[in-house]
Tab-separated table of N, CA and C in Angstrom:
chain	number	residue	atom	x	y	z
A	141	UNK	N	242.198	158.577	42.060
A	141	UNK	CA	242.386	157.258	42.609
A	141	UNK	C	243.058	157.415	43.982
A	142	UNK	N	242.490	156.436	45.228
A	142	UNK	CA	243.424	156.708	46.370
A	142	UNK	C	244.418	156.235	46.341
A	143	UNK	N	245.351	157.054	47.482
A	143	UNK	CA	246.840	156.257	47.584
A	143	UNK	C	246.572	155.160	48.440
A	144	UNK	N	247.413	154.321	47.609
A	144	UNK	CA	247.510	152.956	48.596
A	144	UNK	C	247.584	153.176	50.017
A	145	UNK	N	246.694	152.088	50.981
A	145	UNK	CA	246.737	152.030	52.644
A	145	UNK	C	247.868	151.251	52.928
A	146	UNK	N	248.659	150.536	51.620
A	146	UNK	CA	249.493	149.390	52.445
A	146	UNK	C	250.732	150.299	53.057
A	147	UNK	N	251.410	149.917	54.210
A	147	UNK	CA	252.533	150.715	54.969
A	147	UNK	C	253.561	149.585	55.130
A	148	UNK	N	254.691	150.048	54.942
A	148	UNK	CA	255.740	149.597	55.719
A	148	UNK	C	255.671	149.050	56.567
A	149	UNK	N	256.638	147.904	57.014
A	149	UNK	CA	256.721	147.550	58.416
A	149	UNK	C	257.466	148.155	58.882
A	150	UNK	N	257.667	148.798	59.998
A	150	UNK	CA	258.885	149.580	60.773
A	150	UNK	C	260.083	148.237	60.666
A	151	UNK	N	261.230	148.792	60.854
A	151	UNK	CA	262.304	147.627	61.086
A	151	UNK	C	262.208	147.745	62.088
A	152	UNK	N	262.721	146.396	63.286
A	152	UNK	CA	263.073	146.369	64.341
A	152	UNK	C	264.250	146.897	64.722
A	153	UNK	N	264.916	147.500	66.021
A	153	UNK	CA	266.221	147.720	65.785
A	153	UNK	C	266.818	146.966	67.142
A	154	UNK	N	267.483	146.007	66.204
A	154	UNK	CA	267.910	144.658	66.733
A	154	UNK	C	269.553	145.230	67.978
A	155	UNK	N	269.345	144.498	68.782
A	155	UNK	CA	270.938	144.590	69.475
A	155	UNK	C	271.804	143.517	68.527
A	156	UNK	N	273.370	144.079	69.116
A	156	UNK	CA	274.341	142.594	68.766
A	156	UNK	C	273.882	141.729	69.037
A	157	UNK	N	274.252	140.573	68.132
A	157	UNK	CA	273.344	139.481	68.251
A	157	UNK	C	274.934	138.978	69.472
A	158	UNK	N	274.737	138.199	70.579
A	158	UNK	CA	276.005	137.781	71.573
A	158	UNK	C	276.450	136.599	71.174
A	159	UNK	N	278.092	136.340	71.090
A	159	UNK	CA	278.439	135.395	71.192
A	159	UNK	C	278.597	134.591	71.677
A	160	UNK	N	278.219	133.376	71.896
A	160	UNK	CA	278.904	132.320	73.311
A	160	UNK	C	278.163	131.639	73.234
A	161	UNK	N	277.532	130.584	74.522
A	161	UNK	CA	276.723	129.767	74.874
A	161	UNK	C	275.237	130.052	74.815
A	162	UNK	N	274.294	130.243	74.164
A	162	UNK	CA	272.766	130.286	74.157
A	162	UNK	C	271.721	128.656	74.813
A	163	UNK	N	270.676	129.419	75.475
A	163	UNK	CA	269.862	127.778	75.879
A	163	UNK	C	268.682	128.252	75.112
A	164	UNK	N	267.672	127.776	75.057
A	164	UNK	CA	266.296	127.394	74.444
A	164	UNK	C	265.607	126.800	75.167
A	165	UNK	N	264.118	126.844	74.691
A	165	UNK	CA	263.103	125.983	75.109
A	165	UNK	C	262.345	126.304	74.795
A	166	UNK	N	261.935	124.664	73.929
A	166	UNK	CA	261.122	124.691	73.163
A	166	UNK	C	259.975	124.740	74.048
A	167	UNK	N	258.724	125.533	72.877
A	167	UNK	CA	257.534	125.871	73.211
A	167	UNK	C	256.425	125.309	72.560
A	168	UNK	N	256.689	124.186	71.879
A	168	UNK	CA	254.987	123.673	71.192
A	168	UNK	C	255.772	122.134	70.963
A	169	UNK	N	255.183	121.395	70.425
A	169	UNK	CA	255.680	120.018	69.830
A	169	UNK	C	255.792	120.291	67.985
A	170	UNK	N	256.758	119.490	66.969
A	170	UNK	CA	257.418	120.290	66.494
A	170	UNK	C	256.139	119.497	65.164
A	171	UNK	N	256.341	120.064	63.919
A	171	UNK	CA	255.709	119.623	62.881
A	171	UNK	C	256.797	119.473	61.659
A	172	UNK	N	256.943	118.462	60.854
A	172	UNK	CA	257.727	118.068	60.022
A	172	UNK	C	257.136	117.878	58.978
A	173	UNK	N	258.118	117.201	57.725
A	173	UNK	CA	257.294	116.722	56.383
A	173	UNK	C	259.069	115.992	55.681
A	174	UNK	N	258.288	114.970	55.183
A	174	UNK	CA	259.436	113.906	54.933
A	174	UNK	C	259.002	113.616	53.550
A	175	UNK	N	260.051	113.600	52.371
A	175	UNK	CA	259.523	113.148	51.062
A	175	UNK	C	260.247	112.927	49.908
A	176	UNK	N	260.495	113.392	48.586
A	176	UNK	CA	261.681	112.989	47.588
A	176	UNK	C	261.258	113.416	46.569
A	177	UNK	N	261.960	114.136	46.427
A	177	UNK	CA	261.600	114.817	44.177
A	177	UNK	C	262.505	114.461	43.118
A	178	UNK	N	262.724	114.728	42.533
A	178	UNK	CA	263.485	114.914	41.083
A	178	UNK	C	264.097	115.963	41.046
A	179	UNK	N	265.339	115.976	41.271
A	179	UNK	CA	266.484	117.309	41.348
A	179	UNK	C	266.815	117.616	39.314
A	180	UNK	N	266.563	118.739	39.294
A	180	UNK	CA	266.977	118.984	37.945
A	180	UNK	C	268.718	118.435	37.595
A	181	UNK	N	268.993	118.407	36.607
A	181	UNK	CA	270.128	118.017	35.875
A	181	UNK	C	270.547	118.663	35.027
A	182	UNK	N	271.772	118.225	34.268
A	182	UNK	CA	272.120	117.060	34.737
A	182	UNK	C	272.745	116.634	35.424
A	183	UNK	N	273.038	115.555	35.709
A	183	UNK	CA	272.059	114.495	35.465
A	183	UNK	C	270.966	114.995	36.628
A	184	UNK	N	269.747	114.521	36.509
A	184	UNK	CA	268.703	114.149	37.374
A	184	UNK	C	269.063	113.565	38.584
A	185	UNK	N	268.507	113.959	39.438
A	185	UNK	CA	268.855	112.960	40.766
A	185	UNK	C	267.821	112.716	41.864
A	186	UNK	N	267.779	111.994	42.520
A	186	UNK	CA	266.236	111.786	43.340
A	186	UNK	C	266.941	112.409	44.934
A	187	UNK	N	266.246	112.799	45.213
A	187	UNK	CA	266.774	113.351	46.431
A	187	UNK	C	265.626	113.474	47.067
A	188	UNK	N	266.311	113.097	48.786
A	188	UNK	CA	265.317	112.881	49.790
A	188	UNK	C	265.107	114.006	50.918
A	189	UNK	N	264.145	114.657	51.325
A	189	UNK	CA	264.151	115.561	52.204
A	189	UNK	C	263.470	115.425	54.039
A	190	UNK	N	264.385	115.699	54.913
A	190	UNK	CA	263.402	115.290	56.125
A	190	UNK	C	263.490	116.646	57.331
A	191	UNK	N	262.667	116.866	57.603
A	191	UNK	CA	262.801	118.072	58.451
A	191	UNK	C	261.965	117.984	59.757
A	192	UNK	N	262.152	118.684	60.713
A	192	UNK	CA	261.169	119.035	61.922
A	192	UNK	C	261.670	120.582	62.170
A	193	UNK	N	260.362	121.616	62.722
A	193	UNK	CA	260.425	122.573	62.810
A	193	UNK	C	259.685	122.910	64.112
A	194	UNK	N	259.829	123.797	64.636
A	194	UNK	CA	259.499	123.862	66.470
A	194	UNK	C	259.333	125.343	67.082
A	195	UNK	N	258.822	125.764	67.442
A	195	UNK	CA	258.751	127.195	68.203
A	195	UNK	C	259.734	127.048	69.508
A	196	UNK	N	259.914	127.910	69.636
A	196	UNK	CA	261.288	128.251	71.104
A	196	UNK	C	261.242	129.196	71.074
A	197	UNK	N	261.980	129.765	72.649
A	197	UNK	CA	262.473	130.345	72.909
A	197	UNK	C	263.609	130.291	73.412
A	198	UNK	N	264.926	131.631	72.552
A	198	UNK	CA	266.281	130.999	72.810
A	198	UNK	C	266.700	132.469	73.890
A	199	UNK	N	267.673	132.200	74.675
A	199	UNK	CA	268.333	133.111	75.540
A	199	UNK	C	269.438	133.363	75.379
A	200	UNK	N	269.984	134.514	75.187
A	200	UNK	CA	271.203	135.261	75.198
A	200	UNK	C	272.476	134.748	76.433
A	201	UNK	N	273.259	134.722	75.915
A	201	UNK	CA	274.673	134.472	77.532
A	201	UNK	C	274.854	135.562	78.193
A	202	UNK	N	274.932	136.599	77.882
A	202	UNK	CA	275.654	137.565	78.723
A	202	UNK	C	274.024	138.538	79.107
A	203	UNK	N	273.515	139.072	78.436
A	203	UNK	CA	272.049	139.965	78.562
A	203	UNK	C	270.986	138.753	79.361
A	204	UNK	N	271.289	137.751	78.609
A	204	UNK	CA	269.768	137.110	78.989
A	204	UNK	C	268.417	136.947	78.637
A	205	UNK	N	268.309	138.024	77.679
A	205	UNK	CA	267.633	138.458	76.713
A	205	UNK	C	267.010	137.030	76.345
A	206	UNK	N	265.265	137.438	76.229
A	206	UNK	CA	264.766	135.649	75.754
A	206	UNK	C	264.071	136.561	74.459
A	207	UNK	N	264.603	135.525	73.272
A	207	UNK	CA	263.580	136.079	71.932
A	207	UNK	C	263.116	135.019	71.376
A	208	UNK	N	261.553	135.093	70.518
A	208	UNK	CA	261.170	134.058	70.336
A	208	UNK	C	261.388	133.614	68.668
A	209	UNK	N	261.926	132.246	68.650
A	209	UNK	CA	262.539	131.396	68.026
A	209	UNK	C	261.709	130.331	67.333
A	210	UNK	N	262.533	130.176	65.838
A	210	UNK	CA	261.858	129.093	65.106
A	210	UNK	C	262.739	128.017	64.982
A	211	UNK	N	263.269	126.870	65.193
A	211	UNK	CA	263.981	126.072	65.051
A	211	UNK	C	263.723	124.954	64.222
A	212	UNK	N	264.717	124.463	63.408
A	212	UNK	CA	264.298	123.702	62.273
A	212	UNK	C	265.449	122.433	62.425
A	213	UNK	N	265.422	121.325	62.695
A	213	UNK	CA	266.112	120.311	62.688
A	213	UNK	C	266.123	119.835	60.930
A	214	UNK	N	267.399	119.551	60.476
A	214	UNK	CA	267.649	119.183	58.655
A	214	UNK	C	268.888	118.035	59.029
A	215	UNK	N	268.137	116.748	58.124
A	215	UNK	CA	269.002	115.761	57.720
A	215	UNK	C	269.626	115.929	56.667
A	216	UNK	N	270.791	116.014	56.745
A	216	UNK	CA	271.563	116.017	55.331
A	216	UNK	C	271.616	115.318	54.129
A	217	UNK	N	272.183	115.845	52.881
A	217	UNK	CA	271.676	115.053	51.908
A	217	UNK	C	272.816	115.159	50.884
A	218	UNK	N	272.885	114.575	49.905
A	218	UNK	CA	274.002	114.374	48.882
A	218	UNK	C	274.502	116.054	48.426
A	219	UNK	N	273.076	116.737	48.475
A	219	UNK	CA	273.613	117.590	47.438
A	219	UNK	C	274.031	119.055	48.498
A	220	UNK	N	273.415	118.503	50.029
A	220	UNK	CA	273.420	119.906	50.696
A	220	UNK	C	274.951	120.459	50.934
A	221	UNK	N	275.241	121.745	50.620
A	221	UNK	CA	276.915	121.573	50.660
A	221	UNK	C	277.534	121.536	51.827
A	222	UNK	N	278.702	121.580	51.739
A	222	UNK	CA	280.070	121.172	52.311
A	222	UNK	C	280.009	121.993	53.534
A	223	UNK	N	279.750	122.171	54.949
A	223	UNK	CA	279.797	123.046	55.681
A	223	UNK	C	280.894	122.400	57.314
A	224	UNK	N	281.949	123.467	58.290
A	224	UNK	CA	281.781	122.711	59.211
A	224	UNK	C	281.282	123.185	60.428
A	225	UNK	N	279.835	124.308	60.270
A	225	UNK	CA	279.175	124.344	61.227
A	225	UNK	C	278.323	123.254	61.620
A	226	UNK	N	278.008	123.591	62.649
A	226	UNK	CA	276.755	122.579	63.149
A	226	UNK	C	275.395	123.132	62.625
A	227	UNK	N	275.407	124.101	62.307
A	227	UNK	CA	274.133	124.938	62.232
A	227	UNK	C	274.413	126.673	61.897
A	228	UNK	N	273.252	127.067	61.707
A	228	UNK	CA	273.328	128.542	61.746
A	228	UNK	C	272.173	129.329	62.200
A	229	UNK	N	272.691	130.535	62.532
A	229	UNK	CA	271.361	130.894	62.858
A	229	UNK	C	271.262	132.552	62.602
A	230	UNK	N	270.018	132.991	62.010
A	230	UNK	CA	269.963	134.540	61.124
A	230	UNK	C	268.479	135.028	61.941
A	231	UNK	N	268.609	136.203	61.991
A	231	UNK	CA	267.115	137.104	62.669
A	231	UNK	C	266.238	137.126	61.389
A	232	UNK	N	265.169	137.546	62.157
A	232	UNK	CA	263.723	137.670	61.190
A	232	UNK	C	263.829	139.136	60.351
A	233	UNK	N	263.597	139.067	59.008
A	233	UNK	CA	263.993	140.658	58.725
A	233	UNK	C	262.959	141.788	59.634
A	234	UNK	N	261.057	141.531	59.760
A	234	UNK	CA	260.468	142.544	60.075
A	234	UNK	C	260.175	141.685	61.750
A	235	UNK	N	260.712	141.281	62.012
A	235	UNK	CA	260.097	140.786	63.417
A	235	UNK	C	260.709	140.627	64.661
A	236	UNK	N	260.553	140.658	65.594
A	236	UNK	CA	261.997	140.236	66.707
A	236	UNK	C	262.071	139.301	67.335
A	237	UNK	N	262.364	138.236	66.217
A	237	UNK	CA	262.439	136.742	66.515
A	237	UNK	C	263.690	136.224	65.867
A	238	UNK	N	264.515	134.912	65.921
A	238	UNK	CA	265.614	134.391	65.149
A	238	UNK	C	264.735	133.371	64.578
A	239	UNK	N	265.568	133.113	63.835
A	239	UNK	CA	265.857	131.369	63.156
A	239	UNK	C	266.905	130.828	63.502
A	240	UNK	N	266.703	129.948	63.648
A	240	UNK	CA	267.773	128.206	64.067
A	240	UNK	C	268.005	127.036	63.538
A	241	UNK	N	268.651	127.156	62.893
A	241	UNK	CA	268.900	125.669	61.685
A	241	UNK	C	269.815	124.665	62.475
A	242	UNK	N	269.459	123.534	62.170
A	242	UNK	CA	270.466	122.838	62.728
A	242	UNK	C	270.485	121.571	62.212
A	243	UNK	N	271.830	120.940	61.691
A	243	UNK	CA	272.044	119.486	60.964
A	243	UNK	C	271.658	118.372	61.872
A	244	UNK	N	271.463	117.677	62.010
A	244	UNK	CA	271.240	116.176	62.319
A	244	UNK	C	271.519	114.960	61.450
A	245	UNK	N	272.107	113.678	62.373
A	245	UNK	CA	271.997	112.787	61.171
A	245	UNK	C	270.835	112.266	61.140
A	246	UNK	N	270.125	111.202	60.260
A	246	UNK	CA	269.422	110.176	60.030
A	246	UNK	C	268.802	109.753	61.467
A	247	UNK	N	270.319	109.134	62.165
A	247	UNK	CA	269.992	108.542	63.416
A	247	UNK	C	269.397	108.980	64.522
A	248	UNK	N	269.814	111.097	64.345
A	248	UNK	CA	269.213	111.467	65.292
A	248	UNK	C	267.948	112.441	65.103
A	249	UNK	N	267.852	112.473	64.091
A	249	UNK	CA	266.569	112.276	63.346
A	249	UNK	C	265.396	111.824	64.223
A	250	UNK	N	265.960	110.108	64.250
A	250	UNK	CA	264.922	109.441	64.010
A	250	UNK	C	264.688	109.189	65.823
A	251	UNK	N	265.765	109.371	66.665
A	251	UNK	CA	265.390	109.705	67.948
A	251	UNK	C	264.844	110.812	68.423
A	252	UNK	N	264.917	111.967	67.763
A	252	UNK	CA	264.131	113.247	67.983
A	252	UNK	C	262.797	113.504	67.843
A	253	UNK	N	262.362	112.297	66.947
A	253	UNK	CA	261.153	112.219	66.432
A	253	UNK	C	260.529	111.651	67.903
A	254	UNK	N	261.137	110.757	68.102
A	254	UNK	CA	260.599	109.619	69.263
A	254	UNK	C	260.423	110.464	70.559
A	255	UNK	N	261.581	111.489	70.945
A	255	UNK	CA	261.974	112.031	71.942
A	255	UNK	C	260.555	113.011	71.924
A	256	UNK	N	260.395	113.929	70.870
A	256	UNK	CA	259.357	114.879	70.808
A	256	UNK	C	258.137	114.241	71.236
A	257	UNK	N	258.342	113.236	70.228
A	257	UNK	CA	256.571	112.130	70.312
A	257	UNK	C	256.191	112.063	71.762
A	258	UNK	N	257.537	111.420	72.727
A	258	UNK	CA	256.818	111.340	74.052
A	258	UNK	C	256.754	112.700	75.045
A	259	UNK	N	256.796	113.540	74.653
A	259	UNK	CA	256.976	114.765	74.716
A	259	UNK	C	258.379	115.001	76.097
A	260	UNK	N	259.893	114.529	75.783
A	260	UNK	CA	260.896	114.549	76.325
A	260	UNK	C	261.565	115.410	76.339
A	261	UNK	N	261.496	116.440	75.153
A	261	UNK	CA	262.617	116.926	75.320
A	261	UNK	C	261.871	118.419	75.525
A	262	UNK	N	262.798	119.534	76.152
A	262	UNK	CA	261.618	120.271	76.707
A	262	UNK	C	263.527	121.830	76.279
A	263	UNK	N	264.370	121.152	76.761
A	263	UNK	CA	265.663	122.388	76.772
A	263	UNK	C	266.591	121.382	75.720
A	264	UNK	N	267.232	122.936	75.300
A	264	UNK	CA	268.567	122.956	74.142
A	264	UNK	C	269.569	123.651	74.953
A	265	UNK	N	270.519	123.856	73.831
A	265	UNK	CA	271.588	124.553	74.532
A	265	UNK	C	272.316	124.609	72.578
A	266	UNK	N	272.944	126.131	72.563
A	266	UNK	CA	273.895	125.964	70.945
A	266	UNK	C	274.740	126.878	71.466
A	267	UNK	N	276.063	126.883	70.901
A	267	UNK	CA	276.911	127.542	70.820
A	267	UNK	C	277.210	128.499	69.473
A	268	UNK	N	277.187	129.585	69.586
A	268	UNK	CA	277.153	130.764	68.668
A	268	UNK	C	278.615	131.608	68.000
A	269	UNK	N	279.158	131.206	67.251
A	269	UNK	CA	280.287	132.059	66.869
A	269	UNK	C	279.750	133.343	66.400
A	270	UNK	N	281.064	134.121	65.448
A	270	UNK	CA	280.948	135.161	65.289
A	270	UNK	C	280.320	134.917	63.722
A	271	UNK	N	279.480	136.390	63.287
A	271	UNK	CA	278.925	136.038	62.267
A	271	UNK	C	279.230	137.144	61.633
A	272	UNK	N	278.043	137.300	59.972
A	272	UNK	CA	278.582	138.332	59.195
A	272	UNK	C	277.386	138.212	58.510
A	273	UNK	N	276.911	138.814	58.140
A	273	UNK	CA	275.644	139.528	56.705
A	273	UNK	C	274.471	138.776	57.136
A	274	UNK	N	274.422	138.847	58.613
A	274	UNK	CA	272.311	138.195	58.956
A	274	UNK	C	273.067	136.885	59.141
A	275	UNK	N	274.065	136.207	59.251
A	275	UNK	CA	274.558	134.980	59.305
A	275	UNK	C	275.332	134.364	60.295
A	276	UNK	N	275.300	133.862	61.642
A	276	UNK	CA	275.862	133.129	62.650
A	276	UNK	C	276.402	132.127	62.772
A	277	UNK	N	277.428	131.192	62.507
A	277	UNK	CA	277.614	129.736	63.069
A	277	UNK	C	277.350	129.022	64.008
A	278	UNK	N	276.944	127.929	63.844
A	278	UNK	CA	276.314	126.978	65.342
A	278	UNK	C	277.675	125.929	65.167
A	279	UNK	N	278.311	126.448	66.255
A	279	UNK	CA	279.212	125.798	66.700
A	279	UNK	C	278.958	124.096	67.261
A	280	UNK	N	278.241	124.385	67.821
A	280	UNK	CA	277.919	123.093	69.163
A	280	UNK	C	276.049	123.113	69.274
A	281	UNK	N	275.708	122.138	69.549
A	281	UNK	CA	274.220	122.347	70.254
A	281	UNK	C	274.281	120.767	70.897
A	282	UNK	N	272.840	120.505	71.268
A	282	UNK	CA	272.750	119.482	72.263
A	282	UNK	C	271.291	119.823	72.736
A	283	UNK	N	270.200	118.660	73.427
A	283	UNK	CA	269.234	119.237	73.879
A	283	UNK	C	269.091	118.174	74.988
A	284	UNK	N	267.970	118.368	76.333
A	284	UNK	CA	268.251	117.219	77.313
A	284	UNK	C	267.092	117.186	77.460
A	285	UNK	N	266.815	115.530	77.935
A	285	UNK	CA	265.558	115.064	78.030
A	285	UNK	C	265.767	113.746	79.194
A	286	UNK	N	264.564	113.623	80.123
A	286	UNK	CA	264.757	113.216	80.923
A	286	UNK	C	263.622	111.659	81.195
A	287	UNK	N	263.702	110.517	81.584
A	287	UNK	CA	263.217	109.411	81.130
A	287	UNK	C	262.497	109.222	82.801
């Protein structure tokens, strides 16, 4: 019997990820999905989910370094826990790209939607603490759009 063709992915070998001020820019218009299930129990609970997700590219403070980025805007919800980042953000295990999470309320949600729709918003900006195990804090973020 032959040996399997499937191979490994090489790992990437990532730099320090930098602390401080990072910008972005986004690169496509974003795609979401909004909806509500039945949370196991007990008790049961209905819970609502709303998201937008976006391609970017984010830049380093000190290197400059541009890597390409998935960014995910999340409205919070009863059960999501207790955090006081703004966000977080972890690398791709086989790829040399990040992820970017980031809370929003409801309200800005529902302007981001609008903002994207007319295609406004184009730069971000997050602030990056220190992290630990693939795991970063988003201190701060913000994105600008111009009318």
């Amino acid at each position: 019997m032959p040996k399997s063709t499937k191979k490994e992915l090489p790992k990437f070998p990532w730099p320090e990820v930098e602390v401080g001020d990072w910008a972005g820019e986004f690169a496509q218009r974003p795609s979401g999905s909004i909806g509500q299930h039945i949370q196991p129990g007990p008790p049961e609970m209905s819970v609502e989910f709303t998201y937008l997700i976006v391609g970017a590219v984010v830049i380093s403070p000190r290197t400059k370094m541009r890597w390409p980025a998935v960014v995910s805007f999340w409205v919070r919800t009863p059960l999501t826990p207790q955090r006081v980042e703004a966000g977080f953000m972890f690398k791709s295990e086989n790829m040399p790209s990040f992820n970017l999470g980031l809370e929003v309320t409801r309200q800005q949600f529902t302007e981001m939607v609008w903002f994207f729709s007319q295609k406004l918003l184009n730069n971000f900006y997050f602030n990056v603490g220190h992290g630990a195990e693939n795991h970063w804090p988003v201190k701060s973020w913000g994105a600008s759009f111009q009318l």
